């Protein structure tokens, strides 16, 4: 397998991907983005670089023999005025700022273009993470019942539309009502907000209702990042009184299959992998 | 002018509409929805009724000579199991529950149908409130500049799409990035959330950036309720560091023109009425 350069932002995903490479014997070099990457990544061969130090990053990736790269983890839009770019970063800066004004999606497409222009093949997190994505069907013991189908399909549809608008990758629907949509605040904050809504609108741990859907944005996420479902996601969804979680099969990362399944079983939620072709005619895409 | 039956939910809007009727000499009868309508509405001729007491409401409206009705104010989706319907409400209940499962929009269309079936003409809040809606162009002294146009157009577009999906009526965009989208939490909670995002993503009272857009849902809101812009909206937007607010001209209620304009001027925000035909080709609808 060709050596992978992992450009690591915040959160668990880069650690999981690095672990996956190690477990399948794939050679790896990690660029830890300053102020974002988890210190645990220092255990892998690599360097730390600022997000605008493109020249330093490209040089290190080439010197270490990487032909492919994967951009993974949480990268919050930078404060462009406070960046300290090197010469290569400076060259890219006007393009990056212009792209950022068109949205997250455009900024990430721009960054992919910069890596490709340097001769790197850009892999999606789901390619690096083969075997770590949500399979088609139920993950744990529980499967959604007929009473969950409206919410499951509608949440899946709304999350897809939200992604198409470059807004975010998550939505919560309960009895046909869209309770919340995720933008910059992230999934946890969205679920917290659901837990704070009046009980007439949502489920409770005693009487679970409603479904969280997580889907990749149509362009961005499939190359650069994928929605992730972890134990914390299941626990937050449980606190919000939801009946279950739906993700796009093959396009949602499951951070630890056994632990996620065990948490879902213990808390009484389903976690389900749906394919767009499973949608009924009402919601067909 | 034919007598208006005002079906009053929570918030300021019903009070404003009642005041508007009074000031133009339009006869009025108010049904104050139990647990929702503001006590100030007791100053007007009317009765209190539970949301499922349709028979009581219809009878009172007819006895008082109302030919037209307007449903206005905040009506949170009821806990159907806890309702105490009268005979007419009981007849409508299965249809209401089925409609509610398809979304807010469907539930409100169902209620409009029930009033129409009883022979009432249903007026939109913007029809009752002629002269209270946002005009085309700037409301206060400040107008958006070229640097605000991307955010203004994108926020307007996203708010429209969010409404089409029956999600909500508001969105905040800053430098092309969608910061937040409103669902069941309401505009105030959405703006609070924006104020809590990292400063690199948003504006500040010292350096305002970003725009809040409020638009009616395509079907529901124009008959039953309209997005409202009041002094509180301007103050919340100011706290979130936004540069301004855009609404759909003729389709957003301004709760008190002079006070809203004064607040916007004092805080340094623009409040602007846009028409869909003003959108540039990129965002054309």
Coordinates of C-alpha atoms in Angstrom, one line a residue:
Chain A
X1 CA 0.0 0.0 0.0
X2 CA 1.3 3.5 -0.8
X3 CA 2.3 5.6 2.1
X4 CA -0.4 7.9 3.5
X5 CA 0.1 11.5 4.6
X6 CA -2.6 12.1 7.2
X7 CA -3.4 15.8 7.6
X8 CA -4.9 15.8 11.1
X9 CA -7.4 18.2 12.5
X10 CA -9.1 17.9 15.9
X11 CA -11.2 15.1 17.3
X12 CA -11.0 11.3 17.4
X13 CA -11.2 10.6 13.6
X14 CA -7.5 11.1 12.8
X15 CA -6.5 8.9 15.7
X16 CA -8.8 6.2 14.5
X17 CA -7.5 6.5 10.9
X18 CA -3.9 6.3 12.1
X19 CA -4.7 3.3 14.2
X20 CA -6.5 1.7 11.2
X21 CA -3.3 2.2 9.0
X22 CA -1.2 0.7 11.7
X23 CA -3.4 -2.3 12.1
X24 CA -3.4 -3.1 8.4
X25 CA 0.3 -2.3 8.0
X26 CA 0.0 0.8 5.9
X27 CA 3.0 3.2 6.1
X28 CA 1.9 6.5 7.6
X29 CA 3.2 10.1 8.1
X30 CA 1.1 12.5 10.1
X31 CA 0.9 16.3 9.8
X32 CA -0.5 17.4 13.1
X33 CA -2.3 20.7 12.6
X34 CA -1.2 23.2 15.3
X35 CA -3.8 23.9 17.9
X36 CA -6.2 21.2 16.5
X37 CA -4.6 17.8 16.3
X38 CA -4.8 15.5 19.4
X39 CA -1.5 15.1 21.2
X40 CA -2.0 11.3 21.0
X41 CA -0.9 11.6 17.4
X42 CA 2.6 12.4 18.5
X43 CA 3.0 8.6 18.8
X44 CA 3.1 8.3 15.0
X45 CA 5.9 9.5 12.7
X46 CA 5.2 13.0 11.6
X47 CA 5.5 16.8 12.3
X48 CA 3.4 19.6 13.6
X49 CA 2.6 22.5 11.2
X50 CA 0.3 25.5 11.2
X51 CA -2.7 25.4 8.9
X52 CA -1.1 28.0 6.5
X53 CA 2.4 26.4 6.5
X54 CA 1.7 24.6 3.3
X55 CA 5.3 24.7 2.1
X56 CA 6.5 23.0 5.3
X57 CA 3.7 20.4 5.0
X58 CA 4.3 19.6 1.3
X59 CA 8.1 19.3 1.8
X60 CA 7.7 17.0 4.8
X61 CA 5.2 14.8 3.0
X62 CA 7.5 14.5 0.0
X63 CA 10.6 13.9 2.0
X64 CA 8.8 11.1 3.9
X65 CA 7.7 9.4 0.6
X66 CA 3.9 10.0 0.8
X67 CA 2.1 9.7 -2.5
X68 CA -1.4 9.9 -1.1
X69 CA -3.0 12.2 1.5
X70 CA -6.1 12.3 3.6
X71 CA -7.5 15.4 5.2
X72 CA -9.4 14.3 8.4
X73 CA -10.7 15.7 11.6
X74 CA -12.3 18.9 12.7
X75 CA -10.8 22.0 11.1
X76 CA -12.6 25.2 12.1
X77 CA -12.5 27.9 9.5
X78 CA -9.3 29.9 10.4
X79 CA -9.0 33.6 11.3
X80 CA -7.3 34.5 8.1
X81 CA -5.9 37.8 9.5
X82 CA -4.1 35.9 12.3
X83 CA -2.5 33.2 10.1
X84 CA 1.2 32.9 9.8
X85 CA 1.6 31.5 6.3
X86 CA 5.0 30.3 4.9
X87 CA 5.8 31.2 1.2
X88 CA 3.7 28.4 -0.2
X89 CA 0.8 29.2 2.1
X90 CA 1.0 32.9 1.2
X91 CA 0.7 31.9 -2.5
X92 CA -2.5 30.0 -1.7
X93 CA -4.0 32.6 0.7
X94 CA -5.9 34.8 -1.8
X95 CA -7.5 31.7 -3.4
X96 CA -8.3 30.3 0.1
X97 CA -10.0 33.5 1.3
X98 CA -12.0 33.8 -1.9
X99 CA -13.1 30.1 -1.7
X100 CA -14.0 30.5 2.0
X101 CA -16.4 33.3 1.1
X102 CA -18.3 30.8 -1.0
X103 CA -18.7 28.3 1.9
X104 CA -16.9 25.4 3.7
X105 CA -17.4 23.2 0.7
X106 CA -15.6 25.6 -1.7
X107 CA -12.7 26.1 0.8
X108 CA -12.2 22.3 1.1
X109 CA -12.4 21.8 -2.6
X110 CA -9.7 24.5 -3.0
X111 CA -7.4 22.8 -0.5
X112 CA -7.8 19.4 -2.3
X113 CA -6.9 21.2 -5.5
X114 CA -3.7 22.5 -3.8
X115 CA -2.7 19.0 -2.8
X116 CA -3.5 17.6 -6.2
X117 CA -1.4 20.4 -7.8
X118 CA 1.5 19.2 -5.8
X119 CA 1.0 15.7 -7.2
X120 CA -0.7 14.0 -4.3
X121 CA -3.6 11.6 -4.6
X122 CA -6.3 12.7 -2.2
X123 CA -8.2 9.8 -0.5
X124 CA -11.5 10.1 1.3
X125 CA -11.6 9.2 5.0
X126 CA -14.0 6.3 4.0
X127 CA -11.3 5.0 1.6
X128 CA -8.6 5.0 4.3
X129 CA -11.1 3.6 6.8
X130 CA -12.4 0.7 4.8
X131 CA -14.2 -1.5 7.2
X132 CA -14.9 1.3 9.6
X133 CA -18.0 2.7 7.9
X134 CA -21.6 2.0 8.8
X135 CA -23.0 -1.1 7.0
X136 CA -26.4 -1.4 5.4
X137 CA -29.0 -2.3 8.0
X138 CA -29.0 -2.3 11.8
X139 CA -25.7 -2.0 13.7
X140 CA -26.9 -3.3 17.1
X141 CA -29.6 -5.6 18.2
X142 CA -32.4 -3.1 17.6
X143 CA -33.9 -2.2 14.2
X144 CA -36.3 0.6 13.4
X145 CA -40.0 -0.4 13.4
X146 CA -42.8 0.8 11.1
X147 CA -43.5 3.6 13.7
X148 CA -40.0 5.0 13.1
X149 CA -40.0 5.1 9.3
X150 CA -41.6 8.5 8.8
X151 CA -39.0 10.2 11.1
X152 CA -36.1 8.0 9.7
X153 CA -36.9 8.9 6.1
X154 CA -37.6 12.5 6.7
X155 CA -34.5 13.1 8.8
X156 CA -32.4 11.4 6.2
X157 CA -33.9 13.6 3.5
X158 CA -33.6 16.8 5.4
X159 CA -30.0 16.0 6.4
X160 CA -29.3 15.4 2.7
X161 CA -30.8 18.8 1.7
X162 CA -29.0 20.6 4.4
X163 CA -25.8 19.2 3.1
X164 CA -26.6 20.2 -0.5
X165 CA -27.0 23.7 0.9
X166 CA -23.5 23.5 2.5
X167 CA -25.1 24.1 5.9
X168 CA -24.2 21.0 7.9
X169 CA -24.6 17.2 8.1
X170 CA -27.2 16.5 10.7
X171 CA -31.0 16.8 11.4
X172 CA -33.4 15.5 14.1
X173 CA -37.0 14.7 13.2
X174 CA -39.7 13.7 15.7
X175 CA -43.2 12.6 14.6
X176 CA -42.7 14.4 11.3
X177 CA -41.5 17.7 12.9
X178 CA -38.0 18.9 12.3
X179 CA -36.7 19.6 15.8
X180 CA -33.2 20.8 14.9
X181 CA -30.7 21.2 12.1
X182 CA -27.0 21.3 12.5
X183 CA -24.8 24.1 11.2
X184 CA -21.6 25.4 12.8
X185 CA -22.5 24.3 16.4
X186 CA -21.9 20.6 15.8
X187 CA -24.0 17.5 16.5
X188 CA -23.5 17.5 20.3
X189 CA -24.9 21.0 20.7
X190 CA -27.8 20.2 18.3
X191 CA -28.7 17.2 20.4
X192 CA -28.4 19.2 23.7
X193 CA -30.8 21.7 22.2
X194 CA -33.3 18.9 21.4
X195 CA -33.1 17.7 25.0
X196 CA -34.2 21.2 26.1
X197 CA -37.3 21.4 23.9
X198 CA -40.7 20.9 25.5
X199 CA -41.5 17.2 26.1
X200 CA -44.6 17.4 23.9
X201 CA -42.3 17.8 20.9
X202 CA -39.8 15.1 21.6
X203 CA -39.3 11.7 23.1
X204 CA -37.9 10.9 26.6
X205 CA -35.7 8.0 27.8
X206 CA -38.9 6.4 29.0
X207 CA -40.8 6.8 25.7
X208 CA -38.3 7.2 22.9
X209 CA -39.4 9.1 19.8
X210 CA -37.6 10.7 16.9
X211 CA -34.5 10.1 14.8
X212 CA -31.1 11.7 14.3
X213 CA -29.8 11.5 10.7
X214 CA -26.2 12.2 9.8
X215 CA -25.1 12.4 6.2
X216 CA -22.0 13.7 4.3
X217 CA -22.3 16.9 2.4
X218 CA -22.5 15.9 -1.3
X219 CA -19.0 17.0 -2.3
X220 CA -17.0 18.0 0.7
X221 CA -17.3 15.2 3.2
X222 CA -16.8 12.3 0.9
X223 CA -13.2 13.4 0.1
X224 CA -12.2 15.2 3.3
X225 CA -14.3 14.1 6.2
X226 CA -17.3 11.9 6.9
X227 CA -19.9 12.2 9.6
X228 CA -18.9 10.0 12.5
X229 CA -21.0 8.0 14.9
X230 CA -19.4 7.1 18.2
X231 CA -20.4 6.1 21.6
X232 CA -20.8 9.8 22.6
X233 CA -23.2 10.3 19.7
X234 CA -25.4 7.4 20.9
X235 CA -25.3 8.7 24.5
X236 CA -26.3 12.3 23.4
X237 CA -29.1 10.9 21.2
X238 CA -30.3 8.9 24.2
X239 CA -30.3 11.9 26.5
X240 CA -32.4 13.8 23.8
X241 CA -35.0 11.0 24.1
X242 CA -34.5 9.8 20.5
X243 CA -35.5 6.3 19.3
X244 CA -32.5 6.0 17.0
X245 CA -29.8 7.2 14.6
X246 CA -29.6 6.7 10.9
X247 CA -26.5 7.2 8.7
X248 CA -25.7 6.7 5.1
X249 CA -24.4 3.2 4.6
X250 CA -20.7 3.3 3.6
X251 CA -20.6 7.1 4.1
X252 CA -20.7 7.3 7.9
X253 CA -17.7 6.3 10.1
X254 CA -18.4 4.2 13.1
X255 CA -15.7 5.0 15.6
X256 CA -15.8 1.6 17.3
X257 CA -18.4 -0.9 16.0
X258 CA -18.6 -3.1 19.1
X259 CA -18.7 -0.2 21.6
X260 CA -21.3 1.7 19.6
X261 CA -23.5 -1.4 19.2
X262 CA -23.2 -2.1 22.9
X263 CA -24.1 1.5 23.9
X264 CA -27.1 1.4 21.5
X265 CA -28.3 -1.9 22.9
X266 CA -27.9 -0.8 26.5
X267 CA -29.7 2.5 26.0
X268 CA -32.5 1.1 23.7
X269 CA -31.7 2.9 20.5
X270 CA -31.3 1.6 17.0
X271 CA -28.3 2.6 14.8
X272 CA -29.2 2.0 11.1
X273 CA -27.3 2.3 7.8
X274 CA -29.6 3.4 5.0
X275 CA -28.9 3.8 1.3
X276 CA -30.5 6.6 -0.7
X277 CA -32.1 4.0 -2.9
X278 CA -34.0 2.7 0.2
X279 CA -36.0 5.9 0.4
X280 CA -39.7 5.6 -0.4
X281 CA -41.0 7.5 -3.5
X282 CA -42.1 10.5 -1.3
X283 CA -38.5 11.2 -0.4
X284 CA -36.7 9.8 -3.4
X285 CA -33.5 11.7 -4.3
Chain B
X1 CA -64.8 45.9 6.8
X2 CA -66.1 42.5 7.8
X3 CA -65.6 41.5 11.4
X4 CA -62.4 39.5 12.1
X5 CA -62.2 36.6 14.5
X6 CA -58.6 36.6 15.7
X7 CA -57.4 33.1 16.9
X8 CA -54.6 34.2 19.3
X9 CA -51.6 32.1 20.2
X10 CA -48.6 33.4 22.3
X11 CA -46.3 36.3 21.8
X12 CA -46.8 40.0 20.7
X13 CA -48.2 39.4 17.2
X14 CA -51.9 38.9 18.2
X15 CA -51.8 42.0 20.4
X16 CA -50.4 44.1 17.5
X17 CA -53.0 42.8 15.1
X18 CA -55.8 43.5 17.6
X19 CA -54.4 47.0 18.0
X20 CA -54.2 47.5 14.2
X21 CA -57.9 46.4 13.9
X22 CA -58.8 48.9 16.6
X23 CA -56.8 51.7 15.0
X24 CA -58.5 51.3 11.6
X25 CA -61.9 50.7 13.1
X26 CA -62.3 47.0 12.1
X27 CA -64.7 45.1 14.3
X28 CA -62.9 42.3 16.2
X29 CA -63.6 39.2 18.3
X30 CA -60.6 37.4 19.9
X31 CA -60.4 33.7 20.8
X32 CA -57.6 33.6 23.4
X33 CA -56.0 30.1 23.2
X34 CA -55.7 28.8 26.7
X35 CA -52.2 28.8 28.1
X36 CA -50.8 30.6 25.1
X37 CA -52.5 34.0 24.5
X38 CA -51.2 37.0 26.3
X39 CA -53.6 38.2 29.2
X40 CA -53.5 41.7 27.6
X41 CA -55.9 40.4 25.0
X42 CA -58.6 40.3 27.6
X43 CA -59.0 44.0 26.9
X44 CA -60.8 43.0 23.6
X45 CA -64.2 41.4 23.1
X46 CA -63.7 37.7 23.0
X47 CA -63.5 34.4 24.9
X48 CA -60.9 31.9 26.1
X49 CA -60.9 28.4 24.6
X50 CA -58.6 25.4 24.6
X51 CA -56.9 24.5 21.4
X52 CA -59.1 21.4 20.9
X53 CA -62.4 23.2 21.8
X54 CA -63.2 23.8 18.1
X55 CA -66.9 23.6 18.7
X56 CA -66.8 26.3 21.4
X57 CA -64.6 28.5 19.1
X58 CA -66.7 28.1 16.0
X59 CA -70.0 28.8 17.9
X60 CA -68.6 32.0 19.5
X61 CA -67.2 33.3 16.2
X62 CA -70.5 32.8 14.5
X63 CA -72.6 34.2 17.4
X64 CA -70.4 37.4 17.3
X65 CA -70.9 37.8 13.6
X66 CA -67.3 37.0 12.3
X67 CA -67.0 36.1 8.7
X68 CA -63.2 36.1 8.5
X69 CA -60.6 34.7 10.8
X70 CA -56.9 35.0 11.3
X71 CA -54.7 32.5 13.1
X72 CA -51.8 34.4 14.6
X73 CA -49.1 34.0 17.3
X74 CA -47.0 31.2 18.6
X75 CA -48.8 27.9 18.8
X76 CA -46.5 25.1 19.9
X77 CA -47.5 21.6 18.6
X78 CA -49.9 20.3 21.3
X79 CA -49.5 17.1 23.3
X80 CA -52.4 15.3 21.6
X81 CA -52.7 12.8 24.5
X82 CA -53.4 15.6 27.0
X83 CA -55.9 17.5 24.9
X84 CA -59.5 18.0 26.2
X85 CA -61.4 18.2 22.9
X86 CA -65.1 19.1 22.7
X87 CA -67.3 17.2 20.2
X88 CA -66.2 19.2 17.2
X89 CA -62.6 19.0 18.3
X90 CA -62.9 15.3 18.7
X91 CA -64.2 15.0 15.2
X92 CA -61.1 16.8 13.9
X93 CA -58.6 15.0 16.1
X94 CA -57.7 12.0 13.9
X95 CA -57.1 14.3 10.9
X96 CA -55.1 16.7 13.0
X97 CA -52.8 13.9 14.4
X98 CA -52.3 12.5 10.9
X99 CA -51.5 16.0 9.5
X100 CA -49.1 16.7 12.4
X101 CA -47.1 13.6 11.4
X102 CA -46.4 15.2 8.1
X103 CA -45.1 18.5 9.6
X104 CA -46.1 21.9 10.9
X105 CA -47.2 23.0 7.5
X106 CA -49.6 20.1 7.1
X107 CA -51.1 20.6 10.5
X108 CA -51.8 24.3 9.8
X109 CA -53.2 23.6 6.4
X110 CA -55.5 21.1 8.1
X111 CA -56.7 23.7 10.6
X112 CA -57.3 26.3 7.8
X113 CA -59.4 23.7 6.1
X114 CA -61.4 23.1 9.2
X115 CA -62.2 26.9 9.5
X116 CA -63.0 27.1 5.7
X117 CA -65.3 24.1 6.0
X118 CA -67.2 26.1 8.6
X119 CA -67.6 28.9 6.1
X120 CA -64.9 31.3 7.4
X121 CA -62.6 33.2 5.1
X122 CA -59.1 32.8 6.4
X123 CA -56.9 35.9 6.2
X124 CA -53.1 36.0 6.4
X125 CA -51.5 38.0 9.2
X126 CA -50.0 40.2 6.5
X127 CA -53.5 41.0 5.1
X128 CA -54.8 42.0 8.5
X129 CA -51.6 43.9 9.2
X130 CA -51.5 46.0 6.0
X131 CA -49.0 48.7 6.8
X132 CA -47.2 46.7 9.4
X133 CA -45.0 44.7 7.0
X134 CA -41.4 45.3 6.0
X135 CA -41.1 47.7 3.1
X136 CA -38.7 47.2 0.2
X137 CA -35.3 48.7 1.0
X138 CA -33.7 49.8 4.2
X139 CA -35.9 50.4 7.3
X140 CA -33.5 52.6 9.4
X141 CA -30.7 54.9 8.4
X142 CA -28.2 52.1 7.5
X143 CA -28.3 50.2 4.3
X144 CA -26.2 47.1 3.4
X145 CA -23.0 47.7 1.5
X146 CA -21.4 45.7 -1.2
X147 CA -19.4 43.8 1.5
X148 CA -22.7 42.5 2.9
X149 CA -24.3 41.3 -0.3
X150 CA -22.9 37.8 -0.4
X151 CA -24.1 37.1 3.2
X152 CA -27.4 38.9 2.6
X153 CA -28.2 36.9 -0.6
X154 CA -27.0 33.6 0.8
X155 CA -28.9 33.9 4.1
X156 CA -32.1 34.9 2.2
X157 CA -31.7 31.9 -0.1
X158 CA -30.9 29.4 2.7
X159 CA -33.9 30.7 4.8
X160 CA -36.1 30.2 1.8
X161 CA -34.9 26.6 1.3
X162 CA -35.2 25.9 5.0
X163 CA -38.8 27.0 4.8
X164 CA -39.5 24.9 1.7
X165 CA -38.3 21.9 3.8
X166 CA -40.8 22.9 6.5
X167 CA -37.9 23.3 8.9
X168 CA -38.1 26.9 10.0
X169 CA -37.9 30.5 8.9
X170 CA -34.4 31.8 9.8
X171 CA -30.8 31.5 8.9
X172 CA -27.5 33.3 9.8
X173 CA -24.6 33.5 7.3
X174 CA -21.2 35.2 7.9
X175 CA -18.6 35.5 5.2
X176 CA -20.4 32.9 3.1
X177 CA -20.5 30.4 6.0
X178 CA -23.9 29.3 7.3
X179 CA -23.5 29.7 11.1
X180 CA -27.0 28.5 12.2
X181 CA -30.4 27.5 10.9
X182 CA -33.6 27.8 12.9
X183 CA -35.9 24.9 13.6
X184 CA -38.1 24.4 16.8
X185 CA -35.8 26.4 19.1
X186 CA -36.8 29.8 17.6
X187 CA -34.9 32.9 16.4
X188 CA -33.7 34.1 19.8
X189 CA -32.1 30.7 20.7
X190 CA -30.5 30.6 17.2
X191 CA -29.0 34.0 17.7
X192 CA -27.8 33.1 21.2
X193 CA -26.0 30.1 19.7
X194 CA -24.3 32.4 17.1
X195 CA -23.0 34.6 19.9
X196 CA -21.4 31.6 21.4
X197 CA -19.4 30.5 18.3
X198 CA -15.7 31.3 18.1
X199 CA -15.0 34.9 17.1
X200 CA -13.1 33.8 14.0
X201 CA -16.4 32.6 12.6
X202 CA -18.6 35.6 13.4
X203 CA -18.7 39.3 13.9
X204 CA -18.5 41.3 17.1
X205 CA -20.2 44.5 18.3
X206 CA -16.9 46.2 17.4
X207 CA -16.6 44.7 13.9
X208 CA -20.0 43.6 12.7
X209 CA -20.2 40.7 10.2
X210 CA -22.9 38.4 9.0
X211 CA -26.6 38.6 8.3
X212 CA -29.8 37.1 9.8
X213 CA -32.5 36.3 7.2
X214 CA -36.1 35.7 8.2
X215 CA -38.6 34.4 5.6
X216 CA -42.0 32.9 5.7
X217 CA -42.4 29.2 4.9
X218 CA -43.8 29.0 1.4
X219 CA -47.3 27.8 2.4
X220 CA -47.9 28.0 6.1
X221 CA -46.7 31.4 7.2
X222 CA -48.4 33.5 4.6
X223 CA -51.8 32.4 5.7
X224 CA -51.2 31.8 9.4
X225 CA -48.2 33.6 10.7
X226 CA -45.4 35.7 9.4
X227 CA -41.8 36.1 10.6
X228 CA -41.7 39.1 12.9
X229 CA -38.9 41.6 13.4
X230 CA -39.1 43.5 16.6
X231 CA -36.8 45.5 18.8
X232 CA -35.8 42.3 20.6
X233 CA -34.7 40.7 17.2
X234 CA -32.5 43.7 16.5
X235 CA -31.0 43.5 20.0
X236 CA -30.3 39.8 19.8
X237 CA -28.8 40.2 16.3
X238 CA -26.6 43.0 17.7
X239 CA -25.4 40.8 20.5
X240 CA -24.5 38.1 18.0
X241 CA -22.2 40.6 16.2
X242 CA -24.3 40.6 13.1
X243 CA -24.1 43.5 10.5
X244 CA -27.8 43.4 9.7
X245 CA -31.1 41.7 9.2
X246 CA -32.9 40.9 5.9
X247 CA -36.6 40.0 5.6
X248 CA -38.9 39.4 2.6
X249 CA -40.5 42.7 1.7
X250 CA -44.3 42.6 2.4
X251 CA -43.9 39.2 4.1
X252 CA -42.2 40.1 7.4
X253 CA -44.1 41.9 10.2
X254 CA -42.3 44.8 11.8
X255 CA -43.7 45.1 15.3
X256 CA -43.1 48.8 15.7
X257 CA -41.5 50.5 12.8
X258 CA -40.1 53.6 14.6
X259 CA -38.8 51.6 17.6
X260 CA -37.1 49.0 15.4
X261 CA -35.5 51.7 13.2
X262 CA -34.3 53.5 16.2
X263 CA -32.8 50.4 17.8
X264 CA -31.1 49.4 14.5
X265 CA -29.6 52.9 14.1
X266 CA -28.4 53.0 17.7
X267 CA -26.8 49.6 17.5
X268 CA -25.3 50.1 14.0
X269 CA -27.3 47.4 12.1
X270 CA -29.2 47.5 8.9
X271 CA -32.7 46.1 8.6
X272 CA -33.5 45.5 4.9
X273 CA -36.6 44.4 2.9
X274 CA -35.6 42.2 -0.1
X275 CA -37.8 40.8 -2.8
X276 CA -37.0 37.4 -4.3
X277 CA -36.7 39.1 -7.7
X278 CA -33.8 41.2 -6.2
X279 CA -31.7 38.1 -5.9
X280 CA -28.7 37.8 -8.3
X281 CA -28.7 35.0 -10.9
X282 CA -26.6 32.7 -8.6
X283 CA -29.4 32.6 -6.0
X284 CA -32.4 33.1 -8.3
X285 CA -35.5 31.2 -7.1

